[in-house]
Short mmCIF file of C-alpha atoms in Angstrom, two decimals:
data_model
loop_
_atom_site.label_atom_id
_atom_site.label_comp_id
_atom_site.label_asym_id
_atom_site.label_seq_id
_atom_site.Cartn_x
_atom_site.Cartn_y
_atom_site.Cartn_z
CA UNK G 1 -15.30 -22.52 -6.58
CA UNK G 2 -12.31 -21.47 -8.60
CA UNK G 3 -9.38 -20.02 -6.64
CA UNK G 4 -6.14 -18.46 -7.78
CA UNK G 5 -3.38 -19.76 -5.50
CA UNK G 6 -0.06 -17.90 -5.26
CA UNK G 7 3.18 -19.06 -3.66
CA UNK G 8 6.15 -16.92 -2.68
CA UNK G 9 9.79 -17.41 -1.60
CA UNK G 10 10.67 -20.94 -0.43
CA UNK G 11 7.01 -22.01 -0.58
CA UNK G 12 7.09 -21.28 -4.33
CA UNK G 13 10.35 -23.21 -4.67
CA UNK G 14 8.97 -26.24 -2.83
CA UNK G 15 5.67 -26.32 -4.71
CA UNK G 16 7.44 -25.68 -8.02
CA UNK G 17 5.06 -23.09 -9.50
CA UNK G 18 4.43 -19.41 -8.66
CA UNK G 19 0.66 -19.66 -9.14
CA UNK G 20 -2.11 -21.97 -10.22
CA UNK G 21 -5.87 -22.09 -10.48
CA UNK G 22 -7.62 -24.75 -8.40
CA UNK G 23 -11.20 -25.93 -8.13
CA UNK G 24 -12.12 -26.53 -4.51
CA UNK G 25 -15.01 -26.82 -2.09
CA UNK G 26 -12.78 -26.04 0.89
CA UNK G 27 -14.57 -23.86 3.45
CA UNK G 28 -11.47 -22.60 5.24
CA UNK G 29 -7.81 -22.01 4.42
CA UNK G 30 -6.93 -25.01 6.59
CA UNK G 31 -9.20 -27.25 4.51
CA UNK G 32 -7.60 -25.93 1.33
CA UNK G 33 -4.16 -26.69 2.79
CA UNK G 34 -5.27 -30.26 3.59
CA UNK G 35 -6.54 -30.70 0.02
CA UNK G 36 -3.35 -29.37 -1.51
CA UNK G 37 -1.14 -31.41 0.84
CA UNK G 38 -2.67 -34.67 -0.38
CA UNK G 39 -1.75 -33.90 -4.00
CA UNK G 40 1.88 -34.95 -3.79
CA UNK G 41 5.06 -34.69 -1.77
CA UNK G 42 5.93 -31.18 -3.00
CA UNK G 43 2.78 -29.74 -1.43
CA UNK G 44 3.05 -31.95 1.66
CA UNK G 45 6.57 -30.63 2.23
CA UNK G 46 5.60 -27.00 1.60
CA UNK G 47 2.71 -27.23 4.09
CA UNK G 48 4.39 -29.53 6.62
CA UNK G 49 4.80 -26.78 9.24
CA UNK G 50 2.01 -24.23 9.23
CA UNK G 51 3.68 -22.22 11.99
CA UNK G 52 6.36 -21.35 9.39
CA UNK G 53 3.73 -20.08 6.95
CA UNK G 54 1.56 -17.02 6.51
CA UNK G 55 -1.54 -16.71 4.35
CA UNK G 56 -3.29 -13.84 2.61
CA UNK G 57 -6.82 -13.87 1.21
CA UNK G 58 -7.37 -11.38 -1.60
CA UNK G 59 -4.14 -9.62 -0.60
CA UNK G 60 -5.03 -9.20 3.08
CA UNK G 61 -3.28 -11.20 5.79
CA UNK G 62 -5.56 -13.91 7.13
CA UNK G 63 -5.54 -16.88 9.52
CA UNK G 64 -5.59 -20.56 8.67
CA UNK G 65 -9.10 -20.87 10.10
CA UNK G 66 -10.35 -17.94 7.99
CA UNK G 67 -13.32 -18.73 5.72
CA UNK G 68 -12.80 -18.80 1.96
CA UNK G 69 -16.33 -17.73 1.00
CA UNK G 70 -16.10 -15.09 -1.71
CA UNK G 71 -12.32 -15.36 -1.99
CA UNK G 72 -10.65 -15.14 -5.39
CA UNK G 73 -6.96 -15.20 -4.51
CA UNK G 74 -5.13 -17.03 -1.74
CA UNK G 75 -1.39 -16.63 -1.23
CA UNK G 76 0.99 -18.71 0.89
CA UNK G 77 4.39 -17.44 1.97
CA UNK G 78 6.92 -17.49 4.82
CA UNK G 79 7.03 -14.73 7.45
CA UNK G 80 7.94 -11.49 5.75
CA UNK G 81 11.42 -9.97 5.82
CA UNK G 82 11.11 -6.46 4.42
CA UNK G 83 13.02 -3.35 5.31
CA UNK T 1 2.00 10.25 1.28
CA UNK T 2 4.18 8.61 -1.36
CA UNK T 3 4.64 4.85 -1.74
CA UNK T 4 6.94 3.43 -4.39
CA UNK T 5 7.84 -0.21 -5.03
CA UNK T 6 10.46 -0.47 -7.76
CA UNK T 7 13.36 -2.51 -9.06
CA UNK T 8 15.29 0.58 -10.16
CA UNK T 9 17.82 2.24 -7.83
CA UNK T 10 16.94 5.55 -6.20
CA UNK T 11 19.10 8.52 -5.27
CA UNK T 12 18.77 8.89 -1.50
CA UNK T 13 20.02 12.49 -1.48
CA UNK T 14 17.70 13.59 -4.25
CA UNK T 15 14.76 11.84 -2.61
CA UNK T 16 15.50 13.55 0.70
CA UNK T 17 15.75 16.96 -0.98
CA UNK T 18 12.49 16.43 -2.92
CA UNK T 19 10.76 15.22 0.23
CA UNK T 20 11.95 18.26 2.19
CA UNK T 21 10.50 20.56 -0.47
CA UNK T 22 7.12 18.81 -0.13
CA UNK T 23 6.94 19.43 3.64
CA UNK T 24 5.91 23.01 3.93
CA UNK T 25 6.08 24.36 7.48
CA UNK T 26 7.39 21.09 8.99
CA UNK T 27 9.71 21.50 11.96
CA UNK T 28 11.36 18.09 11.66
CA UNK T 29 12.24 15.60 8.97
CA UNK T 30 13.54 12.11 9.78
CA UNK T 31 14.96 9.88 7.04
CA UNK T 32 16.20 6.31 7.09
CA UNK T 33 17.92 4.32 4.35
CA UNK T 34 18.36 0.53 4.47
CA UNK T 35 21.36 -1.01 2.68
CA UNK T 36 22.25 -4.53 1.60
CA UNK T 37 24.57 -5.63 4.41
CA UNK T 38 27.38 -7.96 3.44
CA UNK T 39 28.07 -11.07 5.53
CA UNK T 40 30.85 -10.86 8.15
CA UNK T 41 33.23 -12.75 5.84
CA UNK T 42 32.17 -10.55 2.90
CA UNK T 43 31.13 -13.47 0.69
CA UNK T 44 27.67 -12.18 -0.21
CA UNK T 45 27.42 -11.75 -3.98
CA UNK T 46 23.81 -10.55 -4.17
CA UNK T 47 20.53 -10.15 -2.34
CA UNK T 48 17.37 -11.19 -4.18
CA UNK T 49 14.22 -9.45 -2.99
CA UNK T 50 10.90 -10.96 -3.93
CA UNK T 51 7.56 -9.30 -3.29
CA UNK T 52 3.83 -9.78 -3.85
CA UNK T 53 2.77 -7.21 -6.48
CA UNK T 54 -0.51 -5.62 -5.53
CA UNK T 55 -0.47 -6.72 -1.91
CA UNK T 56 2.84 -4.93 -1.32
CA UNK T 57 1.48 -1.52 -2.33
CA UNK T 58 -1.69 -2.11 -0.31
CA UNK T 59 0.25 -3.17 2.78
CA UNK T 60 2.62 -0.20 2.57
CA UNK T 61 -0.26 2.22 2.09
CA UNK T 62 -2.03 0.74 5.12
CA UNK T 63 1.10 1.01 7.26
CA UNK T 64 1.72 4.62 6.18
CA UNK T 65 -1.93 5.52 6.77
CA UNK T 66 -1.74 4.09 10.28
CA UNK T 67 1.40 6.14 10.95
CA UNK T 68 -0.43 9.27 9.82
CA UNK T 69 -3.36 8.40 12.08
CA UNK T 70 -1.13 7.87 15.11
CA UNK T 71 1.16 10.88 14.74
CA UNK T 72 0.77 14.36 13.46
CA UNK T 73 2.66 14.09 10.17
CA UNK T 74 2.96 16.58 7.37
CA UNK T 75 4.07 13.91 4.95
CA UNK T 76 5.61 10.46 4.72
CA UNK T 77 7.48 8.53 2.04
CA UNK T 78 8.29 4.85 1.60
CA UNK T 79 10.44 3.52 -1.24
CA UNK T 80 11.21 -0.22 -1.34
CA UNK T 81 13.14 -2.02 -4.04
CA UNK T 82 12.86 -5.59 -5.28
CA UNK T 83 14.98 -7.74 -7.61
CA UNK T 84 18.69 -8.49 -7.43
CA UNK T 85 20.77 -6.04 -5.37
CA UNK T 86 24.52 -5.94 -4.81
CA UNK T 87 26.11 -5.59 -1.35
CA UNK T 88 26.02 -1.94 -0.30
CA UNK T 89 23.03 -1.14 -2.52
CA UNK T 90 20.17 0.89 -1.13
CA UNK T 91 17.18 -1.40 -0.50
CA UNK T 92 14.66 1.00 0.88
CA UNK T 93 14.05 4.34 2.56
CA UNK T 94 11.45 6.00 4.71
CA UNK T 95 11.01 9.67 5.41
CA UNK T 96 8.64 11.41 7.79
CA UNK T 97 7.94 15.08 8.33
CA UNK T 98 6.18 16.59 11.32
CA UNK T 99 5.92 19.82 13.22
CA UNK T 100 7.85 18.28 16.13
CA UNK T 101 10.72 15.83 16.04
CA UNK T 102 9.22 13.22 18.37
CA UNK T 103 6.35 12.61 15.94
CA UNK T 104 8.76 12.31 13.01
CA UNK T 105 11.10 9.91 14.88
CA UNK T 106 8.30 7.73 16.28
CA UNK T 107 6.52 7.49 12.93
CA UNK T 108 9.73 6.53 11.10
CA UNK T 109 10.50 3.89 13.74
CA UNK T 110 6.95 2.54 13.49
CA UNK T 111 7.16 2.39 9.68
CA UNK T 112 10.41 0.43 9.86
CA UNK T 113 9.08 -2.07 12.41
CA UNK T 114 5.96 -2.71 10.34
CA UNK T 115 7.85 -2.91 7.06
CA UNK T 116 9.97 -5.71 8.52
CA UNK T 117 7.08 -7.98 9.42
CA UNK T 118 3.91 -6.84 7.64
CA UNK T 119 4.98 -5.89 4.13
CA UNK T 120 5.20 -8.90 1.77
CA UNK T 121 8.89 -8.89 0.92
CA UNK T 122 11.25 -11.84 1.17
CA UNK T 123 15.05 -11.73 0.97
CA UNK T 124 17.35 -14.42 -0.37
CA UNK T 125 21.10 -14.16 0.18
CA UNK T 126 23.24 -15.46 -2.67
CA UNK T 127 26.89 -16.28 -1.95
CA UNK T 128 29.64 -18.57 -3.22
CA UNK T 129 28.33 -21.30 -0.94
CA UNK T 130 24.78 -21.15 -2.26
CA UNK T 131 21.51 -19.31 -1.80
CA UNK T 132 19.50 -19.04 1.39
CA UNK T 133 16.23 -17.33 2.31
CA UNK T 134 16.62 -14.89 5.19
CA UNK T 135 14.54 -16.11 8.13
CA UNK T 136 12.29 -13.70 9.97
CA UNK T 137 13.49 -12.95 13.49
CA UNK T 138 11.31 -13.35 16.58
CA UNK T 139 12.63 -9.96 17.69
CA UNK T 140 11.11 -8.34 14.58
CA UNK T 141 7.67 -9.70 15.46
CA UNK T 142 8.15 -8.73 19.11
CA UNK T 143 9.07 -5.20 18.04
CA UNK T 144 5.48 -4.67 16.87
CA UNK T 145 4.17 -5.11 20.41
CA UNK T 146 5.63 -1.81 21.56
CA UNK T 147 3.26 0.07 19.27
#
């Protein structure tokens, strides 16, 4: 499947791009993270501590074991600091 | 309910006055305005606020809807800015209107707690010594538990 991946804040800075389209057969977010992490050091560094990351699937907060079936957009970012 | 995510400044006084006019027969209005706080040594030159267009509006609408479900509100308003802000600038505001003050206070407090940890904004402090992302505090996450 084709997924739009978005990165925000320091995750974007570590990966080096704000968004990209990837082809993947990953079933869960965690599998997608493993795939991305093997690409190169930038991704490995960005995903090195999942406890410091949050994920959204199609603009709704999700968990790392959430399924990706039907997803179009996945976003990775640090814990939010609004207000 | 009004939700606005914008890079432009807003006039807090004007927004409060406009909000008050929209709250017919309310007995209480609570407003809050968040400002860019300078560092203790006053070396902050700017605060960069990044957000997730699309998800931000959805998240704020969900948070405001939940506040309306929990308390008896006549109206509520959230304005949140993004982009580069100078120290002292107004970052965001919330306003709530209810028949009784406890509903208005609780709903405003709830909105602020959820904005901190559930709305996709990220702050980066820029100073003479460099730029640093503001880390989320454990206390902000813990604050959600009281609701």
